[in-house]
PDB file of C-alpha atoms and ligand atoms in Angstrom:
ATOM      1  CA  ALA A   1     156.506 -83.986-116.955  1.00  0.00           C
ATOM      2  CA  THR A   2     158.939 -83.140-114.568  1.00  0.00           C
ATOM      3  CA  ASN A   3     159.838 -79.424-113.613  1.00  0.00           C
ATOM      4  CA  SER A   4     163.091 -79.414-115.764  1.00  0.00           C
ATOM      5  CA  GLU A   5     161.173 -80.428-118.936  1.00  0.00           C
ATOM      6  CA  ILE A   6     158.477 -78.197-118.467  1.00  0.00           C
ATOM      7  CA  LEU A   7     160.824 -75.435-118.514  1.00  0.00           C
ATOM      8  CA  ALA A   8     162.719 -76.617-121.649  1.00  0.00           C
ATOM      9  CA  ALA A   9     159.753 -76.653-123.567  1.00  0.00           C
ATOM     10  CA  ALA A  10     158.563 -73.618-122.222  1.00  0.00           C
ATOM     11  CA  LEU A  11     161.525 -71.943-123.394  1.00  0.00           C
ATOM     12  CA  GLU A  12     162.229 -73.515-126.367  1.00  0.00           C
ATOM     13  CA  ALA A  13     158.368 -71.682-127.167  1.00  0.00           C
ATOM     14  CA  MET A  14     159.681 -68.896-126.160  1.00  0.00           C
ATOM     15  CA  GLN A  15     162.726 -68.922-128.665  1.00  0.00           C
ATOM     16  CA  ARG A  16     159.851 -70.149-131.088  1.00  0.00           C
ATOM     17  CA  SER A  17     158.341 -67.238-131.112  1.00  0.00           C
ATOM     18  CA  GLN A  18     161.268 -65.095-131.238  1.00  0.00           C
ATOM     19  CA  LEU A  19     162.134 -66.355-134.451  1.00  0.00           C
ATOM     20  CA  LEU A  20     159.836 -63.842-136.287  1.00  0.00           C
ATOM     21  CA  ALA A  21     160.525 -61.216-133.689  1.00  0.00           C
ATOM     22  CA  GLY A  22     160.091 -57.108-136.080  1.00  0.00           C
ATOM     23  CA  LYS A  23     160.091 -59.384-139.686  1.00  0.00           C
ATOM     24  CA  ARG A  24     157.788 -58.741-141.878  1.00  0.00           C
ATOM     25  CA  VAL A  25     155.675 -61.406-143.732  1.00  0.00           C
ATOM     26  CA  LEU A  26     153.968 -61.832-146.578  1.00  0.00           C
ATOM     27  CA  ILE A  27     151.499 -64.470-147.955  1.00  0.00           C
ATOM     28  CA  THR A  28     149.833 -65.563-150.831  1.00  0.00           C
ATOM     29  CA  SER A  29     146.828 -67.756-150.598  1.00  0.00           C
ATOM     30  CA  GLY A  30     143.552 -68.827-151.797  1.00  0.00           C
ATOM     31  CA  PRO A  31     142.704 -69.549-155.465  1.00  0.00           C
ATOM     32  CA  THR A  32     142.351 -66.991-158.347  1.00  0.00           C
ATOM     33  CA  ARG A  33     139.792 -66.659-160.243  1.00  0.00           C
ATOM     34  CA  GLU A  34     140.445 -65.686-163.780  1.00  0.00           C
ATOM     35  CA  PRO A  35     137.102 -64.224-165.795  1.00  0.00           C
ATOM     36  CA  LEU A  36     135.156 -65.956-169.070  1.00  0.00           C
ATOM     37  CA  ASP A  37     132.747 -63.477-168.705  1.00  0.00           C
ATOM     38  CA  ASP A  38     130.818 -61.490-165.764  1.00  0.00           C
ATOM     39  CA  VAL A  39     129.256 -64.850-164.423  1.00  0.00           C
ATOM     40  CA  ARG A  40     131.733 -67.914-164.979  1.00  0.00           C
ATOM     41  CA  PHE A  41     135.251 -68.273-164.930  1.00  0.00           C
ATOM     42  CA  LEU A  42     138.019 -70.539-164.406  1.00  0.00           C
ATOM     43  CA  SER A  43     139.859 -71.580-160.676  1.00  0.00           C
ATOM     44  CA  ASN A  44     140.370 -74.748-157.961  1.00  0.00           C
ATOM     45  CA  ASP A  45     139.716 -75.931-154.591  1.00  0.00           C
ATOM     46  CA  SER A  46     142.073 -73.498-152.623  1.00  0.00           C
ATOM     47  CA  SER A  47     140.418 -73.488-149.694  1.00  0.00           C
ATOM     48  CA  GLY A  48     142.922 -70.475-148.613  1.00  0.00           C
ATOM     49  CA  LYS A  49     143.302 -72.839-145.192  1.00  0.00           C
ATOM     50  CA  MET A  50     147.139 -73.757-145.926  1.00  0.00           C
ATOM     51  CA  GLY A  51     147.562 -70.380-146.163  1.00  0.00           C
ATOM     52  CA  ALA A  52     145.597 -68.885-143.323  1.00  0.00           C
ATOM     53  CA  ALA A  53     147.739 -71.214-141.134  1.00  0.00           C
ATOM     54  CA  VAL A  54     150.789 -69.514-142.998  1.00  0.00           C
ATOM     55  CA  ALA A  55     149.861 -66.755-141.393  1.00  0.00           C
ATOM     56  CA  ARG A  56     148.346 -67.955-137.441  1.00  0.00           C
ATOM     57  CA  ALA A  57     151.894 -69.257-137.381  1.00  0.00           C
ATOM     58  CA  ALA A  58     154.131 -66.570-138.583  1.00  0.00           C
ATOM     59  CA  LEU A  59     152.328 -64.350-135.947  1.00  0.00           C
ATOM     60  CA  MET A  60     152.782 -66.673-133.574  1.00  0.00           C
ATOM     61  CA  MET A  61     156.857 -66.183-133.555  1.00  0.00           C
ATOM     62  CA  GLY A  62     156.072 -61.985-133.588  1.00  0.00           C
ATOM     63  CA  ALA A  63     156.146 -61.562-137.113  1.00  0.00           C
ATOM     64  CA  GLU A  64     153.972 -58.727-138.986  1.00  0.00           C
ATOM     65  CA  VAL A  65     152.200 -60.686-141.323  1.00  0.00           C
ATOM     66  CA  THR A  66     150.273 -59.646-144.932  1.00  0.00           C
ATOM     67  CA  VAL A  67     148.131 -61.742-146.605  1.00  0.00           C
ATOM     68  CA  VAL A  68     147.671 -61.135-150.412  1.00  0.00           C
ATOM     69  CA  SER A  69     143.921 -63.517-150.832  1.00  0.00           C
ATOM     70  CA  GLY A  70     141.821 -64.890-153.494  1.00  0.00           C
ATOM     71  CA  PRO A  71     138.135 -65.319-152.504  1.00  0.00           C
ATOM     72  CA  VAL A  72     138.507 -67.837-149.829  1.00  0.00           C
ATOM     73  CA  SER A  73     135.623 -67.983-147.418  1.00  0.00           C
ATOM     74  CA  VAL A  74     138.268 -69.209-144.682  1.00  0.00           C
ATOM     75  CA  ALA A  75     139.146 -66.789-141.130  1.00  0.00           C
ATOM     76  CA  TYR A  76     142.284 -65.075-141.435  1.00  0.00           C
ATOM     77  CA  PRO A  77     144.136 -64.470-138.086  1.00  0.00           C
ATOM     78  CA  ALA A  78     142.309 -60.559-136.458  1.00  0.00           C
ATOM     79  CA  ARG A  79     145.680 -59.204-135.839  1.00  0.00           C
ATOM     80  CA  ALA A  80     147.443 -60.800-140.606  1.00  0.00           C
ATOM     81  CA  ARG A  81     146.565 -57.288-142.893  1.00  0.00           C
ATOM     82  CA  VAL A  82     144.620 -59.194-145.352  1.00  0.00           C
ATOM     83  CA  GLU A  83     144.569 -57.609-149.282  1.00  0.00           C
ATOM     84  CA  ARG A  84     141.484 -59.118-151.175  1.00  0.00           C
ATOM     85  CA  VAL A  85     141.678 -60.083-155.058  1.00  0.00           C
ATOM     86  CA  THR A  86     139.955 -62.344-157.177  1.00  0.00           C
ATOM     87  CA  THR A  87     142.606 -62.710-160.029  1.00  0.00           C
ATOM     88  CA  ALA A  88     146.015 -63.200-160.684  1.00  0.00           C
ATOM     89  CA  LEU A  89     146.997 -60.194-161.920  1.00  0.00           C
ATOM     90  CA  GLU A  90     145.229 -58.034-159.367  1.00  0.00           C
ATOM     91  CA  MET A  91     147.345 -60.537-156.896  1.00  0.00           C
ATOM     92  CA  LEU A  92     150.827 -59.679-158.775  1.00  0.00           C
ATOM     93  CA  GLU A  93     149.844 -55.982-158.369  1.00  0.00           C
ATOM     94  CA  VAL A  94     148.979 -55.589-155.055  1.00  0.00           C
ATOM     95  CA  ALA A  95     151.910 -57.917-152.859  1.00  0.00           C
ATOM     96  CA  SER A  96     154.284 -56.700-155.500  1.00  0.00           C
ATOM     97  CA  VAL A  97     153.526 -53.510-153.148  1.00  0.00           C
ATOM     98  CA  HIS A  98     154.283 -55.211-150.200  1.00  0.00           C
ATOM     99  CA  ALA A  99     157.088 -57.532-151.437  1.00  0.00           C
ATOM    100  CA  PRO A 100     160.038 -55.149-151.134  1.00  0.00           C
ATOM    101  CA  GLY A 101     159.599 -54.505-147.520  1.00  0.00           C
ATOM    102  CA  ALA A 102     158.803 -58.449-146.824  1.00  0.00           C
ATOM    103  CA  ASP A 103     161.809 -60.661-145.054  1.00  0.00           C
ATOM    104  CA  VAL A 104     159.789 -63.321-145.908  1.00  0.00           C
ATOM    105  CA  ILE A 105     157.476 -64.291-148.691  1.00  0.00           C
ATOM    106  CA  VAL A 106     155.449 -67.460-148.212  1.00  0.00           C
ATOM    107  CA  GLY A 107     153.573 -68.930-152.057  1.00  0.00           C
ATOM    108  CA  VAL A 108     150.715 -70.742-150.806  1.00  0.00           C
ATOM    109  CA  ALA A 109     147.851 -69.698-153.118  1.00  0.00           C
ATOM    110  CA  ALA A 110     147.100 -71.584-156.146  1.00  0.00           C
ATOM    111  CA  VAL A 111     147.800 -69.200-158.919  1.00  0.00           C
ATOM    112  CA  ALA A 112     145.504 -70.072-162.168  1.00  0.00           C
ATOM    113  CA  ASP A 113     148.009 -71.229-164.769  1.00  0.00           C
ATOM    114  CA  TYR A 114     146.353 -69.255-167.477  1.00  0.00           C
ATOM    115  CA  ARG A 115     143.285 -66.472-168.187  1.00  0.00           C
ATOM    116  CA  PRO A 116     140.981 -66.846-170.767  1.00  0.00           C
ATOM    117  CA  LYS A 117     142.202 -64.425-173.511  1.00  0.00           C
ATOM    118  CA  GLU A 118     138.796 -62.705-173.926  1.00  0.00           C
ATOM    119  CA  ARG A 119     136.391 -61.766-170.919  1.00  0.00           C
ATOM    120  CA  ALA A 120     132.813 -61.836-172.801  1.00  0.00           C
ATOM    121  CA  ALA A 121     130.435 -59.240-172.393  1.00  0.00           C
ATOM    122  CA  GLY A 122     127.551 -59.752-170.285  1.00  0.00           C
ATOM    123  CA  LYS A 123     126.853 -63.770-170.356  1.00  0.00           C
ATOM    124  CA  MET A 124     128.666 -66.147-173.168  1.00  0.00           C
ATOM    125  CA  ARG A 125     125.163 -67.939-174.927  1.00  0.00           C
ATOM    126  CA  ARG A 126     124.912 -71.191-175.561  1.00  0.00           C
ATOM    127  CA  GLU A 127     125.284 -72.705-179.378  1.00  0.00           C
ATOM    128  CA  ALA A 128     124.743 -75.093-181.328  1.00  0.00           C
ATOM    129  CA  SER A 129     128.591 -75.319-182.840  1.00  0.00           C
ATOM    130  CA  GLU A 130     131.822 -76.029-180.777  1.00  0.00           C
ATOM    131  CA  LYS A 131     133.875 -73.204-178.438  1.00  0.00           C
ATOM    132  CA  HIS A 132     136.960 -72.907-178.341  1.00  0.00           C
ATOM    133  CA  LEU A 133     138.284 -71.247-176.011  1.00  0.00           C
ATOM    134  CA  GLU A 134     141.900 -69.599-176.292  1.00  0.00           C
ATOM    135  CA  LEU A 135     143.844 -68.965-173.060  1.00  0.00           C
ATOM    136  CA  VAL A 136     147.370 -67.013-172.128  1.00  0.00           C
ATOM    137  CA  PRO A 137     150.050 -67.109-169.638  1.00  0.00           C
ATOM    138  CA  ASN A 138     149.252 -65.847-166.096  1.00  0.00           C
ATOM    139  CA  PRO A 139     152.512 -64.306-165.015  1.00  0.00           C
ATOM    140  CA  ASP A 140     154.452 -65.808-161.976  1.00  0.00           C
ATOM    141  CA  ILE A 141     153.996 -63.943-158.679  1.00  0.00           C
ATOM    142  CA  ILE A 142     155.893 -65.868-157.012  1.00  0.00           C
ATOM    143  CA  ALA A 143     159.265 -65.472-158.888  1.00  0.00           C
ATOM    144  CA  ALA A 144     158.049 -61.670-159.865  1.00  0.00           C
ATOM    145  CA  LEU A 145     157.689 -60.952-155.488  1.00  0.00           C
ATOM    146  CA  ALA A 146     160.940 -62.844-155.380  1.00  0.00           C
ATOM    147  CA  GLY A 147     162.848 -60.398-158.246  1.00  0.00           C
ATOM    148  CA  LEU A 148     161.347 -57.262-155.632  1.00  0.00           C
ATOM    149  CA  ALA A 149     162.517 -57.945-152.904  1.00  0.00           C
ATOM    150  CA  GLU A 150     165.343 -56.897-150.876  1.00  0.00           C
ATOM    151  CA  PRO A 151     168.503 -59.522-151.403  1.00  0.00           C
ATOM    152  CA  GLY A 152     168.455 -61.596-147.854  1.00  0.00           C
ATOM    153  CA  ALA A 153     164.837 -61.787-148.182  1.00  0.00           C
ATOM    154  CA  LYS A 154     163.525 -65.110-147.970  1.00  0.00           C
ATOM    155  CA  ILE A 155     161.157 -66.817-150.491  1.00  0.00           C
ATOM    156  CA  ILE A 156     159.374 -70.108-150.196  1.00  0.00           C
ATOM    157  CA  GLY A 157     156.730 -71.695-152.391  1.00  0.00           C
ATOM    158  CA  PHE A 158     154.384 -74.454-152.382  1.00  0.00           C
ATOM    159  CA  ALA A 159     154.412 -76.857-155.082  1.00  0.00           C
ATOM    160  CA  ALA A 160     151.302 -78.548-155.606  1.00  0.00           C
ATOM    161  CA  GLU A 161     151.714 -82.197-157.185  1.00  0.00           C
ATOM    162  CA  PRO A 162     149.433 -85.116-158.674  1.00  0.00           C
ATOM    163  CA  ASP A 163     152.139 -87.881-157.633  1.00  0.00           C
ATOM    164  CA  PRO A 164     155.163 -88.060-154.795  1.00  0.00           C
ATOM    165  CA  ASP A 165     157.828 -86.994-157.586  1.00  0.00           C
ATOM    166  CA  LEU A 166     159.382 -84.247-156.548  1.00  0.00           C
ATOM    167  CA  ALA A 167     161.296 -83.071-159.865  1.00  0.00           C
ATOM    168  CA  GLU A 168     158.860 -81.443-160.722  1.00  0.00           C
ATOM    169  CA  ALA A 169     159.295 -79.001-156.967  1.00  0.00           C
ATOM    170  CA  ARG A 170     162.707 -78.903-158.225  1.00  0.00           C
ATOM    171  CA  ASN A 171     162.352 -77.288-161.207  1.00  0.00           C
ATOM    172  CA  LYS A 172     160.360 -75.076-159.818  1.00  0.00           C
ATOM    173  CA  LEU A 173     162.163 -74.438-156.251  1.00  0.00           C
ATOM    174  CA  ALA A 174     165.520 -73.513-159.831  1.00  0.00           C
ATOM    175  CA  ARG A 175     163.699 -71.584-161.801  1.00  0.00           C
ATOM    176  CA  LYS A 176     161.659 -68.933-159.750  1.00  0.00           C
ATOM    177  CA  HIS A 177     164.438 -68.771-157.315  1.00  0.00           C
ATOM    178  CA  LEU A 178     162.903 -69.894-154.330  1.00  0.00           C
ATOM    179  CA  ASP A 179     164.992 -70.698-150.840  1.00  0.00           C
ATOM    180  CA  ALA A 180     162.587 -73.985-150.458  1.00  0.00           C
ATOM    181  CA  ILE A 181     159.869 -74.887-151.672  1.00  0.00           C
ATOM    182  CA  VAL A 182     156.939 -77.412-150.505  1.00  0.00           C
ATOM    183  CA  HIS A 183     155.603 -80.704-152.407  1.00  0.00           C
ATOM    184  CA  ASN A 184     152.622 -80.977-152.018  1.00  0.00           C
ATOM    185  CA  ASP A 185     150.779 -84.013-153.212  1.00  0.00           C
ATOM    186  CA  VAL A 186     147.809 -82.841-154.110  1.00  0.00           C
ATOM    187  CA  SER A 187     146.391 -86.868-155.468  1.00  0.00           C
ATOM    188  CA  GLU A 188     146.388 -87.610-150.998  1.00  0.00           C
ATOM    189  CA  PRO A 189     143.414 -88.240-150.171  1.00  0.00           C
ATOM    190  CA  GLY A 190     142.210 -85.814-146.975  1.00  0.00           C
ATOM    191  CA  ILE A 191     144.933 -83.734-147.551  1.00  0.00           C
ATOM    192  CA  GLY A 192     145.825 -80.425-149.943  1.00  0.00           C
ATOM    193  CA  PHE A 193     142.954 -78.529-150.931  1.00  0.00           C
ATOM    194  CA  GLY A 194     140.278 -77.985-148.645  1.00  0.00           C
ATOM    195  CA  SER A 195     141.708 -80.693-145.946  1.00  0.00           C
ATOM    196  CA  ASP A 196     142.301 -79.324-142.432  1.00  0.00           C
ATOM    197  CA  SER A 197     145.008 -81.596-142.127  1.00  0.00           C
ATOM    198  CA  ASN A 198     148.332 -81.495-144.696  1.00  0.00           C
ATOM    199  CA  ALA A 199     151.546 -83.784-145.224  1.00  0.00           C
ATOM    200  CA  VAL A 200     154.623 -81.840-146.862  1.00  0.00           C
ATOM    201  CA  THR A 201     158.713 -82.795-148.077  1.00  0.00           C
ATOM    202  CA  LEU A 202     160.273 -79.389-147.940  1.00  0.00           C
ATOM    203  CA  ILE A 203     163.324 -78.931-150.238  1.00  0.00           C
ATOM    204  CA  ARG A 204     165.746 -76.206-149.310  1.00  0.00           C
ATOM    205  CA  ALA A 205     168.163 -74.656-151.605  1.00  0.00           C
ATOM    206  CA  GLU A 206     170.849 -76.465-148.974  1.00  0.00           C
ATOM    207  CA  GLY A 207     170.034 -79.671-147.129  1.00  0.00           C
ATOM    208  CA  GLU A 208     167.967 -82.738-147.568  1.00  0.00           C
ATOM    209  CA  PRO A 209     164.364 -82.729-148.616  1.00  0.00           C
ATOM    210  CA  LEU A 210     161.947 -83.370-144.844  1.00  0.00           C
ATOM    211  CA  LEU A 211     158.881 -85.296-144.434  1.00  0.00           C
ATOM    212  CA  SER A 212     156.656 -83.624-142.446  1.00  0.00           C
ATOM    213  CA  GLY A 213     154.311 -86.628-141.594  1.00  0.00           C
ATOM    214  CA  ARG A 214     150.657 -85.513-141.152  1.00  0.00           C
ATOM    215  CA  ARG A 215     150.005 -83.097-139.574  1.00  0.00           C
ATOM    216  CA  SER A 216     146.898 -79.790-138.853  1.00  0.00           C
ATOM    217  CA  LYS A 217     148.034 -77.076-141.604  1.00  0.00           C
ATOM    218  CA  LEU A 218     148.790 -74.668-138.102  1.00  0.00           C
ATOM    219  CA  GLU A 219     151.782 -77.014-137.140  1.00  0.00           C
ATOM    220  CA  ILE A 220     152.893 -77.516-140.815  1.00  0.00           C
ATOM    221  CA  ALA A 221     152.993 -73.814-140.564  1.00  0.00           C
ATOM    222  CA  ARG A 222     155.269 -73.898-137.735  1.00  0.00           C
ATOM    223  CA  TRP A 223     157.501 -77.072-138.426  1.00  0.00           C
ATOM    224  CA  LEU A 224     157.244 -75.562-142.588  1.00  0.00           C
ATOM    225  CA  LEU A 225     159.322 -71.667-140.687  1.00  0.00           C
ATOM    226  CA  GLU A 226     161.086 -73.198-138.467  1.00  0.00           C
ATOM    227  CA  ASN A 227     162.906 -75.208-140.760  1.00  0.00           C
ATOM    228  CA  THR A 228     163.672 -72.441-143.312  1.00  0.00           C
ATOM    229  CA  LEU A 229     164.213 -69.371-142.023  1.00  0.00           C
ATOM    230  CA  ARG A 230     167.105 -71.220-139.198  1.00  0.00           C
TER     231      ARG A 230
HETATM  232  O1  PMT B   1     143.802 -73.599-149.518  1.00  0.00           O
HETATM  233  P1  PMT B   1     143.655 -75.015-149.396  1.00  0.00           P
HETATM  234  O2  PMT B   1     142.872 -75.655-149.675  1.00  0.00           O
HETATM  235  O3  PMT B   1     144.310 -75.075-148.337  1.00  0.00           O
HETATM  236  O4  PMT B   1     144.836 -75.213-150.358  1.00  0.00           O
HETATM  237  C1  PMT B   1     146.380 -75.852-149.560  1.00  0.00           C
HETATM  238  C2  PMT B   1     147.186 -76.190-151.605  1.00  0.00           C
HETATM  239  C3  PMT B   1     146.901 -77.132-151.359  1.00  0.00           C
HETATM  240  C4  PMT B   1     146.742 -74.255-152.325  1.00  0.00           C
HETATM  241  C5  PMT B   1     148.122 -75.604-150.747  1.00  0.00           C
HETATM  242  O5  PMT B   1     149.088 -76.595-149.565  1.00  0.00           O
HETATM  243  C6  PMT B   1     149.631 -75.484-152.407  1.00  0.00           C
HETATM  244  O6  PMT B   1     150.161 -76.345-152.374  1.00  0.00           O
HETATM  245  N1  PMT B   1     150.244 -74.233-153.284  1.00  0.00           N
HETATM  246  C7  PMT B   1     150.767 -74.234-154.082  1.00  0.00           C
HETATM  247  C8  PMT B   1     149.568 -74.488-155.103  1.00  0.00           C
HETATM  248  C9  PMT B   1     150.282 -74.285-156.674  1.00  0.00           C
HETATM  249  O7  PMT B   1     148.962 -73.435-157.188  1.00  0.00           O
HETATM  250  O8  PMT B   1     151.109 -74.994-157.127  1.00  0.00           O
HETATM  251  P2  PMT B   1     151.491 -74.868-158.623  1.00  0.00           P
HETATM  252  O9  PMT B   1     153.135 -75.624-158.786  1.00  0.00           O
HETATM  253  O10 PMT B   1     150.953 -74.640-159.833  1.00  0.00           O
HETATM  254  O11 PMT B   1     153.280 -73.353-158.373  1.00  0.00           O
HETATM  255  C10 PMT B   1     154.852 -73.349-158.242  1.00  0.00           C
HETATM  256  C11 PMT B   1     154.307 -72.247-157.353  1.00  0.00           C
HETATM  257  O12 PMT B   1     153.557 -70.951-157.847  1.00  0.00           O
HETATM  258  C12 PMT B   1     153.461 -72.148-155.630  1.00  0.00           C
HETATM  259  O13 PMT B   1     154.310 -71.772-155.169  1.00  0.00           O
HETATM  260  C13 PMT B   1     152.509 -70.578-156.275  1.00  0.00           C
HETATM  261  O14 PMT B   1     152.025 -69.694-155.921  1.00  0.00           O
HETATM  262  C14 PMT B   1     153.267 -70.407-156.939  1.00  0.00           C
HETATM  263  N2  PMT B   1     152.943 -69.412-157.891  1.00  0.00           N
HETATM  264  C15 PMT B   1     151.978 -70.524-159.313  1.00  0.00           C
HETATM  265  C16 PMT B   1     151.879 -69.841-160.652  1.00  0.00           C
HETATM  266  C17 PMT B   1     151.965 -68.084-160.757  1.00  0.00           C
HETATM  267  N3  PMT B   1     152.023 -68.178-162.051  1.00  0.00           N
HETATM  268  N4  PMT B   1     152.619 -67.536-159.857  1.00  0.00           N
HETATM  269  C18 PMT B   1     153.026 -68.460-158.863  1.00  0.00           C
HETATM  270  O15 PMT B   1     152.357 -67.378-158.200  1.00  0.00           O
END
């Protein structure tokens, strides 16, 4: 590269690092676990890698970062404040404390939409007869946080979808009062849950959808913040 190209790249990187200077970013990440009894739960395979990547990208851009995370073994960046929770109700409670001061809220968490109506004490025992589980809907955390945030705060959601169709993600964008939503087609092998890379479509309240192409989750996170906050 020529000197002027290097200079341009350095200036661009410096500008990018200023994008979130002095801003507070709140991220929900990982799965939630909804207990059936003292030893079993309903959950999903979210590893927290995408949430950790958004945390790292926001820190690189100068933000102060809080992550409210379900049970995961991923390492969050040391400079992020990390609050650990288990259930969706706990995630809502803890994230609600941070939402009013946040400039940007990113819902990466794969929240269980339902929880068992009752938690059995001890361990449910096997019986010969059929067992029916009663489930009750969990609150919509990102929608609640959008309601608690200051006007002008940016609210970004993710939508894990079983196909490339964007319609359901667009519905979620409107229904949850988001500024942008990241459509993640989790039927594609090698992206989405648990993987190190991802490929997404960014749908903003205004403007055409943007395709990320396949990249590392950190690059996706940086691309996402740059294209929603500018
Ligand atoms: O953690 P990884 O292994 O890296 O995987 C990343 C990921 C696949 C989990 C991530 O990229 C992703 O797609 N996250 C959203 C998963 C999801 O549950 O999407 P959803 O379509 O059910 O929810 C839509 C939005 O509403 C999300 O921002 C979600 O956080 C939020 N939501 C959903 C339900 C609920 N009760 N409360 C919520 O806040």
